[in-house]
Amino acid sequence: MVDFTLTPRQRELRQIAHDFAMDVVLPAAEKADRVPEPDKAFDWSIIREGSKRGLRTLTVPKEYGGEGANVLTCALVGEQICYGDLGIGVAFDQTWKIMTTIARLTNEEQRRRWLPRIVEDPEFLLGIAMTEPMHGSDNILPYEKTMETRAERRGDTWILNGTKRYISNGGLAKLYYVVARTAFDRPLAESLTGFLVPADAPGFTVTEVWDKLGQRAVQNGTLRFENVEVPDADRVLEVGKAAPTMAAFLLRHGSNIQAGASVLGVAQRAYDLAHQYAFERVQGGEPLIAHELQRVRLARMAMKIQAARSYLWFGACDCGQETFDPKHASLAKIFAAETAVEVCRDALELWGAAGYMRKNPIEKLMRDALSFLHSDGTNDVLALKAAAFIADEKPDPSARRYCGRTFEAAMGR
Ligand SMILES: Cc1cc2nc3c(=O)[nH]c(=O)nc-3n(C[C@H](O)[C@H](O)[C@H](O)COP(=O)(O)OP(=O)(O)OC[C@H]3O[C@@H](n4cnc5c(N)ncnc54)[C@H](O)[C@@H]3O)c2cc1C
């Protein structure tokens, strides 16, 4: 059973995020979207303001001065910020996700060394580097032949070499959680290791900031590691133990759920603008809202958004349960990402040609929404992951919920 009653603090944080989105993020969104150079669009003043309002450090544990927020709180807050702009929301959400990883996986000494720096610097963002030019989904399913970035041990230091790409907050983050190969002669489950790599490490460069269709307010970078020296003190967990952390990052620690909540903010914005337009635009002598077909369109948009939100909230609450069912994290993200694209398309239809015009707000939402068909794992690959969990759930024919005739029917009798 899951109880969706929000705590007073969750309601308060959602309101803080809503005000931040309306006062600060939304007014700046169009300008950032229009900047032609992808490395010139990011507005640090927004991050500083978010820091002032306590939003950047949402998942920093309370004992280190943060909010200690769980996945549901991140989903609530993230949806609100992304209502203002998806790119800015992603800059915050990535930081929350990686902070959760740091808080859960690092040792006491690492937390004491890194967390105060992150909390005190209002421009401290985080990034996670898994995807490589030749291995994208390979890392998510994952296959044995994946991950070419390597780390070799020399005494108390690891030498990191390789390339990661499409990394959110790439070129903005001050610290990256990087997963690299530390063995090529063992099964994958024993050969990946996580490291904390600061952006000012010698040999680390951002070789490209990607020019994207949407999410233009945030950067996605290609990260190059050339003989980057990482002290063993910044290795996360034991050597060879990072593979399960990648799965946990996406599922139990909330990345998929938070991704779904982010893109849902875009869907909600598209719905609100479609709803408003339906009252303003007159055709056939009446506002569009008076035409049944458009009313039904809006009703179906509202239905999908609320269904996606309910599924995400369920998945977020499930992350904290002992009985956690991992398939729901992926499936809720897929459903939210598809919903956002469908709702934005409906908003485009309802706005007519005006929706297609760049001086109006709808086309940006469509471009933004498309990003989460791929970001945080492609929907297809996440569906494959969920399907694998389902294939592992063997039905017990003696359980009352199953039908005694199933075996007979399957035998053709
Ligand atoms: C906006 C954005 C932000 C991102 N941020 C980050 C980040 O912060 N950190 C990070 O590490 N990565 C990030 N990524 C990368 C993202 O995780 C990858 O793009 C994603 O995992 C897919 O990898 P790929 O793009 O190489 O596609 P590929 O893996 O090459 O996939 C191509 C197509 O093949 C399909 N496919 C792949 N494998 C199979 C299979 N076994 N069976 C059937 N079909 C298959 C896919 O679904 C897809 O349709 C980001 C991507 C985007 C778009």
Short mmCIF file of C-alpha atoms and ligand atoms in Angstrom, two decimals:
data_model
loop_
_atom_site.label_atom_id
_atom_site.label_comp_id
_atom_site.label_asym_id
_atom_site.label_seq_id
_atom_site.Cartn_x
_atom_site.Cartn_y
_atom_site.Cartn_z
CA MET A 1 0.00 0.00 0.00
CA VAL A 2 1.18 3.51 -0.76
CA ASP A 3 -0.01 6.66 0.99
CA PHE A 4 0.16 9.80 -1.17
CA THR A 5 -0.46 12.21 1.71
CA LEU A 6 2.25 14.85 1.45
CA THR A 7 3.99 16.06 4.59
CA PRO A 8 3.72 19.78 5.44
CA ARG A 9 7.40 20.15 4.45
CA GLN A 10 6.81 18.47 1.08
CA ARG A 11 3.95 20.87 0.40
CA GLU A 12 6.13 23.79 1.47
CA LEU A 13 9.02 22.72 -0.75
CA ARG A 14 6.68 22.25 -3.69
CA GLN A 15 5.41 25.79 -3.16
CA ILE A 16 8.98 27.17 -2.91
CA ALA A 17 9.82 25.40 -6.18
CA HIS A 18 6.65 26.68 -7.83
CA ASP A 19 7.44 30.27 -6.83
CA PHE A 20 11.04 29.84 -8.03
CA ALA A 21 9.78 28.49 -11.37
CA MET A 22 7.30 31.32 -11.87
CA ASP A 23 9.47 34.20 -10.57
CA VAL A 24 12.89 33.20 -11.89
CA VAL A 25 12.98 30.20 -14.25
CA LEU A 26 10.06 30.79 -16.61
CA PRO A 27 10.88 34.47 -17.29
CA ALA A 28 14.40 33.44 -18.39
CA ALA A 29 13.42 30.34 -20.36
CA GLU A 30 12.74 31.84 -23.78
CA LYS A 31 15.98 33.85 -23.82
CA ALA A 32 18.11 30.80 -23.00
CA ASP A 33 16.29 28.73 -25.61
CA ARG A 34 17.21 31.24 -28.32
CA VAL A 35 20.95 31.47 -27.62
CA PRO A 36 22.56 29.90 -30.73
CA GLU A 37 25.81 28.79 -29.06
CA PRO A 38 25.11 25.84 -26.70
CA ASP A 39 27.96 26.81 -24.36
CA LYS A 40 26.65 30.36 -23.86
CA ALA A 41 23.07 29.76 -22.77
CA PHE A 42 23.54 28.72 -19.16
CA ASP A 43 22.48 31.32 -16.60
CA TRP A 44 24.37 30.92 -13.33
CA SER A 45 22.27 33.56 -11.59
CA ILE A 46 19.34 31.10 -11.67
CA ILE A 47 21.40 28.44 -9.93
CA ARG A 48 22.56 30.94 -7.31
CA GLU A 49 18.97 31.98 -6.67
CA GLY A 50 17.91 28.32 -6.41
CA SER A 51 20.73 27.77 -3.93
CA LYS A 52 19.50 30.73 -1.88
CA ARG A 53 16.06 29.15 -1.74
CA GLY A 54 17.55 25.82 -0.57
CA LEU A 55 16.68 23.92 -3.75
CA ARG A 56 20.12 22.90 -5.02
CA THR A 57 21.01 20.89 -1.93
CA LEU A 58 17.68 19.06 -1.70
CA THR A 59 19.22 15.58 -1.33
CA VAL A 60 22.21 16.54 0.80
CA PRO A 61 21.76 14.68 4.12
CA LYS A 62 20.40 16.85 6.92
CA GLU A 63 23.49 16.41 9.08
CA TYR A 64 25.49 18.12 6.30
CA GLY A 65 23.10 21.06 5.98
CA GLY A 66 20.78 19.81 3.23
CA GLU A 67 17.15 18.82 3.09
CA GLY A 68 17.70 15.03 3.08
CA ALA A 69 14.86 14.75 0.57
CA ASN A 70 13.53 11.41 -0.66
CA VAL A 71 12.60 10.49 -4.24
CA LEU A 72 9.00 11.68 -3.93
CA THR A 73 10.10 15.11 -2.70
CA CYS A 74 12.55 15.38 -5.61
CA ALA A 75 9.76 14.43 -8.01
CA LEU A 76 7.43 17.08 -6.57
CA VAL A 77 10.05 19.82 -6.62
CA GLY A 78 11.53 18.78 -9.97
CA GLU A 79 8.18 18.85 -11.74
CA GLN A 80 7.66 22.42 -10.54
CA ILE A 81 11.06 23.71 -11.68
CA CYS A 82 10.70 21.95 -15.03
CA TYR A 83 7.32 23.65 -15.45
CA GLY A 84 9.43 26.80 -15.77
CA ASP A 85 12.13 25.25 -17.97
CA LEU A 86 13.23 21.68 -18.50
CA GLY A 87 16.92 22.49 -18.98
CA ILE A 88 17.19 24.41 -15.70
CA GLY A 89 15.20 21.67 -13.95
CA VAL A 90 17.66 19.07 -15.25
CA ALA A 91 20.64 21.07 -13.89
CA PHE A 92 19.08 20.79 -10.42
CA ASP A 93 17.75 17.26 -10.79
CA GLN A 94 21.09 15.80 -11.93
CA THR A 95 22.71 17.39 -8.90
CA TRP A 96 20.08 15.83 -6.60
CA LYS A 97 20.47 12.37 -8.16
CA ILE A 98 24.25 12.30 -7.95
CA MET A 99 24.11 13.73 -4.45
CA THR A 100 21.92 10.76 -3.50
CA THR A 101 24.57 8.45 -4.95
CA ILE A 102 27.32 10.25 -3.05
CA ALA A 103 25.31 10.24 0.19
CA ARG A 104 24.53 6.52 -0.09
CA LEU A 105 27.69 5.05 -1.56
CA THR A 106 30.61 7.05 -0.22
CA ASN A 107 32.34 6.50 3.10
CA GLU A 108 32.31 8.89 6.03
CA GLU A 109 35.69 10.41 5.14
CA GLN A 110 34.56 11.12 1.53
CA ARG A 111 31.32 12.67 2.70
CA ARG A 112 33.15 14.88 5.18
CA ARG A 113 35.53 16.00 2.44
CA TRP A 114 33.02 16.65 -0.36
CA LEU A 115 29.63 17.52 1.12
CA PRO A 116 30.58 20.78 2.91
CA ARG A 117 32.19 22.07 -0.32
CA ILE A 118 29.05 21.22 -2.28
CA VAL A 119 26.75 22.83 0.27
CA GLU A 120 28.78 26.02 0.69
CA ASP A 121 29.35 26.83 -2.99
CA PRO A 122 26.09 28.16 -4.53
CA GLU A 123 27.35 27.20 -8.00
CA PHE A 124 28.35 23.61 -7.18
CA LEU A 125 26.60 21.29 -9.66
CA LEU A 126 27.19 17.58 -10.18
CA GLY A 127 27.30 15.28 -13.20
CA ILE A 128 27.27 11.54 -13.84
CA ALA A 129 29.35 10.08 -16.66
CA MET A 130 28.40 6.65 -17.99
CA THR A 131 27.53 7.03 -21.69
CA GLU A 132 30.38 6.71 -24.20
CA PRO A 133 30.56 7.30 -27.95
CA MET A 134 30.44 3.55 -28.70
CA HIS A 135 28.39 2.44 -25.66
CA GLY A 136 25.08 4.06 -24.77
CA SER A 137 22.33 1.53 -24.02
CA ASP A 138 25.09 -1.08 -23.66
CA ASN A 139 25.68 0.39 -20.20
CA ILE A 140 22.05 0.27 -19.20
CA LEU A 141 21.01 -3.26 -20.15
CA PRO A 142 24.06 -3.97 -19.66
CA TYR A 143 26.18 -6.17 -21.93
CA GLU A 144 29.58 -7.70 -21.20
CA LYS A 145 31.21 -5.76 -24.04
CA THR A 146 30.77 -2.24 -22.81
CA MET A 147 32.54 0.70 -21.22
CA GLU A 148 35.95 1.49 -22.69
CA THR A 149 36.95 4.25 -20.28
CA ARG A 150 39.60 2.63 -18.12
CA ALA A 151 41.22 3.30 -14.77
CA GLU A 152 44.57 1.68 -13.96
CA ARG A 153 46.00 1.61 -10.50
CA ARG A 154 49.44 3.01 -9.75
CA GLY A 155 50.00 2.83 -6.03
CA ASP A 156 47.50 5.12 -4.35
CA THR A 157 46.44 6.73 -7.60
CA TRP A 158 44.20 5.70 -10.49
CA ILE A 159 44.99 6.83 -14.04
CA LEU A 160 41.80 7.51 -15.94
CA ASN A 161 41.61 7.48 -19.76
CA GLY A 162 38.58 7.62 -22.04
CA THR A 163 35.64 9.62 -23.32
CA LYS A 164 32.09 10.09 -22.02
CA ARG A 165 29.46 11.96 -23.96
CA TYR A 166 26.06 13.65 -23.74
CA ILE A 167 26.70 14.26 -20.04
CA SER A 168 24.14 16.58 -18.46
CA ASN A 169 25.79 19.48 -16.62
CA GLY A 170 28.89 18.69 -18.73
CA GLY A 171 31.19 21.71 -18.48
CA LEU A 172 29.07 23.13 -15.63
CA ALA A 173 29.54 20.52 -12.89
CA LYS A 174 32.41 20.87 -10.45
CA LEU A 175 32.39 17.16 -9.63
CA TYR A 176 31.51 14.09 -11.70
CA TYR A 177 30.68 10.54 -10.69
CA VAL A 178 32.56 8.61 -13.38
CA VAL A 179 32.26 4.88 -13.99
CA ALA A 180 35.30 3.22 -15.57
CA ARG A 181 36.68 -0.24 -16.31
CA THR A 182 39.22 -1.46 -13.82
CA ALA A 183 39.42 -4.96 -15.31
CA PHE A 184 38.97 -6.34 -18.83
CA ASP A 185 39.49 -10.01 -18.01
CA ARG A 186 36.60 -10.49 -15.58
CA PRO A 187 32.81 -10.51 -15.92
CA LEU A 188 31.31 -7.04 -16.17
CA ALA A 189 29.72 -7.38 -12.72
CA GLU A 190 33.23 -7.36 -11.24
CA SER A 191 35.06 -4.95 -13.53
CA LEU A 192 33.50 -1.49 -13.21
CA THR A 193 34.50 1.01 -10.55
CA GLY A 194 33.12 4.44 -9.65
CA PHE A 195 35.25 7.53 -9.02
CA LEU A 196 34.66 11.11 -7.95
CA VAL A 197 36.49 13.34 -10.41
CA PRO A 198 36.67 17.12 -9.93
CA ALA A 199 36.36 19.28 -13.05
CA ASP A 200 39.71 20.94 -12.34
CA ALA A 201 41.65 17.65 -12.41
CA PRO A 202 44.64 17.98 -14.82
CA GLY A 203 43.94 16.02 -18.02
CA PHE A 204 40.16 16.51 -17.81
CA THR A 205 38.62 18.54 -20.63
CA VAL A 206 35.18 19.20 -22.08
CA THR A 207 35.76 18.73 -25.78
CA GLU A 208 32.23 19.47 -27.02
CA VAL A 209 29.08 21.10 -25.74
CA TRP A 210 26.29 19.54 -27.77
CA ASP A 211 23.92 21.68 -29.82
CA LYS A 212 20.56 20.15 -28.89
CA LEU A 213 16.99 20.30 -30.19
CA GLY A 214 15.62 21.05 -26.72
CA GLN A 215 16.74 21.48 -23.11
CA ARG A 216 18.83 24.34 -24.48
CA ALA A 217 19.18 26.07 -21.12
CA VAL A 218 21.47 23.32 -19.82
CA GLN A 219 24.68 21.89 -21.25
CA ASN A 220 25.41 18.34 -22.37
CA GLY A 221 29.09 17.78 -22.78
CA THR A 222 31.65 15.33 -24.07
CA LEU A 223 34.17 14.68 -21.32
CA ARG A 224 37.70 13.62 -22.18
CA PHE A 225 39.97 11.99 -19.60
CA GLU A 226 43.64 11.91 -20.57
CA ASN A 227 45.84 10.40 -17.88
CA VAL A 228 43.67 12.00 -15.21
CA GLU A 229 45.06 11.12 -11.79
CA VAL A 230 42.38 10.21 -9.27
CA PRO A 231 43.50 9.50 -5.70
CA ASP A 232 42.33 6.17 -4.36
CA ALA A 233 40.58 8.18 -1.64
CA ASP A 234 38.08 9.27 -4.35
CA ARG A 235 37.23 5.72 -5.41
CA VAL A 236 33.60 4.98 -4.57
CA LEU A 237 32.96 1.59 -2.93
CA GLU A 238 35.24 -1.36 -3.52
CA VAL A 239 37.10 -1.95 -6.77
CA GLY A 240 34.83 -3.65 -9.33
CA LYS A 241 31.59 -2.88 -7.48
CA ALA A 242 30.10 -0.11 -9.63
CA ALA A 243 27.92 -2.21 -11.97
CA PRO A 244 25.11 -2.69 -9.43
CA THR A 245 25.32 0.99 -8.49
CA MET A 246 24.48 1.95 -12.08
CA ALA A 247 21.26 -0.09 -11.92
CA ALA A 248 20.47 1.27 -8.45
CA PHE A 249 21.09 4.82 -9.68
CA LEU A 250 18.41 4.48 -12.36
CA LEU A 251 15.90 2.46 -10.35
CA ARG A 252 15.96 2.40 -6.55
CA HIS A 253 17.79 5.70 -6.03
CA GLY A 254 15.24 7.55 -8.14
CA SER A 255 16.86 8.63 -11.41
CA ASN A 256 14.11 7.20 -13.64
CA ILE A 257 11.29 8.49 -11.43
CA GLN A 258 12.84 11.96 -11.20
CA ALA A 259 13.40 12.02 -14.98
CA GLY A 260 9.71 11.21 -15.50
CA ALA A 261 8.69 13.95 -13.07
CA SER A 262 10.92 16.45 -14.88
CA VAL A 263 9.34 15.88 -18.25
CA LEU A 264 5.89 15.85 -16.67
CA GLY A 265 6.48 19.50 -15.74
CA VAL A 266 6.69 20.20 -19.49
CA ALA A 267 3.45 18.30 -20.10
CA GLN A 268 1.66 20.29 -17.39
CA ARG A 269 2.86 23.56 -18.91
CA ALA A 270 1.65 22.46 -22.37
CA TYR A 271 -1.72 21.50 -20.92
CA ASP A 272 -2.16 24.83 -19.11
CA LEU A 273 -1.33 26.81 -22.26
CA ALA A 274 -3.67 24.66 -24.37
CA HIS A 275 -6.45 25.11 -21.82
CA GLN A 276 -5.93 28.88 -21.79
CA TYR A 277 -5.83 29.07 -25.61
CA ALA A 278 -9.07 27.11 -25.83
CA PHE A 279 -10.84 29.94 -24.01
CA GLU A 280 -9.20 32.73 -26.04
CA ARG A 281 -9.28 31.43 -29.61
CA VAL A 282 -12.59 31.75 -31.40
CA GLN A 283 -13.45 29.63 -34.43
CA GLY A 284 -16.89 28.92 -35.87
CA GLY A 285 -18.11 31.88 -33.81
CA GLU A 286 -17.28 30.24 -30.49
CA PRO A 287 -14.18 29.70 -28.36
CA LEU A 288 -12.47 26.36 -28.96
CA ILE A 289 -13.53 25.21 -25.49
CA ALA A 290 -17.14 25.30 -26.71
CA HIS A 291 -16.28 22.76 -29.41
CA GLU A 292 -16.74 19.29 -27.99
CA LEU A 293 -13.79 17.79 -29.85
CA GLN A 294 -11.36 20.25 -28.27
CA ARG A 295 -12.91 19.77 -24.83
CA VAL A 296 -12.41 16.03 -25.21
CA ARG A 297 -8.83 16.62 -26.33
CA LEU A 298 -8.15 18.61 -23.15
CA ALA A 299 -9.86 15.95 -21.04
CA ARG A 300 -7.63 13.25 -22.49
CA MET A 301 -4.53 15.40 -21.92
CA ALA A 302 -5.55 15.93 -18.27
CA MET A 303 -6.20 12.19 -17.88
CA LYS A 304 -2.77 11.22 -19.16
CA ILE A 305 -0.94 13.80 -17.05
CA GLN A 306 -2.67 12.75 -13.85
CA ALA A 307 -2.17 9.05 -14.62
CA ALA A 308 1.54 9.65 -15.24
CA ARG A 309 1.85 11.70 -12.06
CA SER A 310 0.10 9.03 -9.99
CA TYR A 311 2.36 6.31 -11.41
CA LEU A 312 5.47 8.40 -10.69
CA TRP A 313 4.35 9.08 -7.13
CA PHE A 314 3.66 5.37 -6.66
CA GLY A 315 7.11 4.54 -8.05
CA ALA A 316 8.73 7.22 -5.88
CA CYS A 317 7.12 5.82 -2.73
CA ASP A 318 8.02 2.29 -3.81
CA CYS A 319 11.72 3.29 -3.95
CA GLY A 320 11.67 3.53 -0.16
CA GLN A 321 9.95 0.18 0.44
CA GLU A 322 11.66 -3.08 1.34
CA THR A 323 9.40 -4.77 -1.22
CA PHE A 324 10.67 -2.39 -3.96
CA ASP A 325 9.60 -3.60 -7.41
CA PRO A 326 12.20 -2.23 -9.88
CA LYS A 327 10.11 -2.54 -13.03
CA HIS A 328 7.85 0.32 -11.94
CA ALA A 329 10.66 2.89 -11.88
CA SER A 330 11.42 2.28 -15.58
CA LEU A 331 7.80 1.90 -16.61
CA ALA A 332 6.70 5.09 -14.84
CA LYS A 333 9.49 7.01 -16.62
CA ILE A 334 8.47 5.57 -19.99
CA PHE A 335 4.82 6.44 -19.39
CA ALA A 336 5.63 10.00 -18.30
CA ALA A 337 7.98 10.58 -21.26
CA GLU A 338 5.40 9.27 -23.75
CA THR A 339 2.67 11.29 -22.05
CA ALA A 340 4.72 14.47 -22.33
CA VAL A 341 5.27 13.98 -26.06
CA GLU A 342 1.59 13.14 -26.65
CA VAL A 343 0.35 16.07 -24.57
CA CYS A 344 2.72 18.51 -26.31
CA ARG A 345 1.53 17.22 -29.68
CA ASP A 346 -2.08 17.77 -28.61
CA ALA A 347 -1.21 21.28 -27.45
CA LEU A 348 0.35 21.92 -30.87
CA GLU A 349 -2.85 20.71 -32.56
CA LEU A 350 -5.04 22.87 -30.37
CA TRP A 351 -2.96 25.99 -30.94
CA GLY A 352 -3.16 25.39 -34.73
CA ALA A 353 -0.43 27.05 -36.81
CA ALA A 354 0.24 29.50 -33.95
CA GLY A 355 1.66 26.59 -31.99
CA TYR A 356 4.22 25.95 -34.72
CA MET A 357 5.49 29.54 -34.68
CA ARG A 358 8.64 30.21 -32.72
CA LYS A 359 7.38 33.40 -31.11
CA ASN A 360 4.74 31.34 -29.30
CA PRO A 361 5.60 29.02 -26.40
CA ILE A 362 4.34 25.61 -27.57
CA GLU A 363 7.01 24.47 -30.05
CA LYS A 364 9.75 24.79 -27.37
CA LEU A 365 7.81 22.49 -25.09
CA MET A 366 7.58 19.89 -27.87
CA ARG A 367 11.35 20.07 -28.44
CA ASP A 368 12.03 19.83 -24.72
CA ALA A 369 9.67 16.88 -24.21
CA LEU A 370 11.38 14.82 -26.92
CA SER A 371 14.63 14.71 -24.95
CA PHE A 372 13.31 12.25 -22.39
CA LEU A 373 12.51 9.61 -24.98
CA HIS A 374 16.29 9.06 -24.76
CA SER A 375 17.66 10.73 -21.68
CA ASP A 376 18.01 8.53 -18.57
CA GLY A 377 17.93 5.47 -20.84
CA THR A 378 15.90 5.20 -24.04
CA ASN A 379 12.28 4.22 -23.48
CA ASP A 380 12.79 1.08 -25.56
CA VAL A 381 15.76 -0.05 -23.51
CA LEU A 382 14.02 0.71 -20.22
CA ALA A 383 11.06 -1.35 -21.47
CA LEU A 384 13.48 -4.21 -22.22
CA LYS A 385 14.78 -3.89 -18.67
CA ALA A 386 11.28 -3.98 -17.18
CA ALA A 387 10.39 -6.90 -19.46
CA ALA A 388 13.34 -8.84 -18.06
CA PHE A 389 12.00 -8.34 -14.52
CA ILE A 390 8.58 -9.55 -15.67
CA ALA A 391 10.10 -12.63 -17.29
CA ASP A 392 11.75 -13.42 -13.93
CA GLU A 393 8.41 -13.30 -12.08
CA LYS A 394 7.45 -16.98 -12.33
CA PRO A 395 3.75 -17.54 -11.56
CA ASP A 396 2.99 -20.02 -8.79
CA PRO A 397 0.12 -22.12 -10.23
CA SER A 398 -1.06 -23.01 -6.73
CA ALA A 399 -1.64 -19.35 -5.80
CA ARG A 400 -5.33 -18.42 -5.72
CA ARG A 401 -5.00 -15.53 -8.19
CA TYR A 402 -4.09 -17.92 -11.01
CA CYS A 403 -6.53 -20.02 -13.02
CA GLY A 404 -6.38 -23.81 -12.82
CA ARG A 405 -7.23 -24.18 -16.51
CA THR A 406 -4.22 -22.20 -17.76
CA PHE A 407 -1.94 -25.24 -17.99
CA GLU A 408 -4.67 -27.30 -19.70
CA ALA A 409 -5.32 -24.52 -22.20
CA ALA A 410 -1.60 -24.10 -22.90
CA MET A 411 -1.41 -27.87 -23.59
CA GLY A 412 -4.12 -27.44 -26.20
CA ARG A 413 -6.69 -29.37 -24.16
C1 LIG B 1 19.32 15.09 -23.05
C2 LIG B 1 20.20 13.92 -22.69
C3 LIG B 1 20.86 13.92 -21.47
C4 LIG B 1 21.72 12.86 -21.12
N1 LIG B 1 22.43 12.90 -19.95
C5 LIG B 1 23.32 11.90 -19.66
C6 LIG B 1 24.13 11.96 -18.47
O1 LIG B 1 24.03 12.88 -17.67
N2 LIG B 1 25.00 10.94 -18.24
C7 LIG B 1 25.14 9.88 -19.09
O2 LIG B 1 25.95 9.00 -18.81
N3 LIG B 1 24.39 9.79 -20.22
C8 LIG B 1 23.49 10.78 -20.52
N4 LIG B 1 22.73 10.72 -21.67
C9 LIG B 1 22.91 9.60 -22.56
C10 LIG B 1 21.74 8.63 -22.54
O3 LIG B 1 21.71 7.89 -21.34
C11 LIG B 1 21.96 7.73 -23.78
O4 LIG B 1 21.69 8.57 -24.88
C12 LIG B 1 21.09 6.54 -23.81
O5 LIG B 1 21.52 5.63 -22.84
C13 LIG B 1 21.11 5.85 -25.19
O6 LIG B 1 22.39 5.69 -25.68
P1 LIG B 1 22.71 6.12 -27.20
O7 LIG B 1 22.23 7.53 -27.37
O8 LIG B 1 24.12 5.84 -27.45
O9 LIG B 1 21.77 5.25 -28.11
P2 LIG B 1 22.04 3.67 -28.55
O10 LIG B 1 22.33 2.88 -27.33
O11 LIG B 1 23.02 3.63 -29.65
O12 LIG B 1 20.61 3.30 -29.07
C14 LIG B 1 20.14 3.56 -30.41
C15 LIG B 1 18.77 2.91 -30.57
O13 LIG B 1 18.90 1.48 -30.42
C16 LIG B 1 18.02 1.04 -29.41
N5 LIG B 1 18.66 -0.10 -28.72
C17 LIG B 1 19.80 -0.10 -28.02
N6 LIG B 1 20.08 -1.32 -27.54
C18 LIG B 1 19.09 -2.12 -27.97
C19 LIG B 1 18.79 -3.51 -27.80
N7 LIG B 1 19.58 -4.30 -27.08
N8 LIG B 1 17.68 -4.01 -28.39
C20 LIG B 1 16.86 -3.21 -29.10
N9 LIG B 1 17.09 -1.89 -29.29
C21 LIG B 1 18.18 -1.36 -28.73
C22 LIG B 1 17.78 2.23 -28.50
O14 LIG B 1 16.53 2.13 -27.80
C23 LIG B 1 17.75 3.36 -29.51
O15 LIG B 1 16.48 3.43 -30.11
C24 LIG B 1 21.86 11.77 -22.02
C25 LIG B 1 21.16 11.76 -23.23
C26 LIG B 1 20.34 12.83 -23.56
C27 LIG B 1 19.59 12.80 -24.87
#
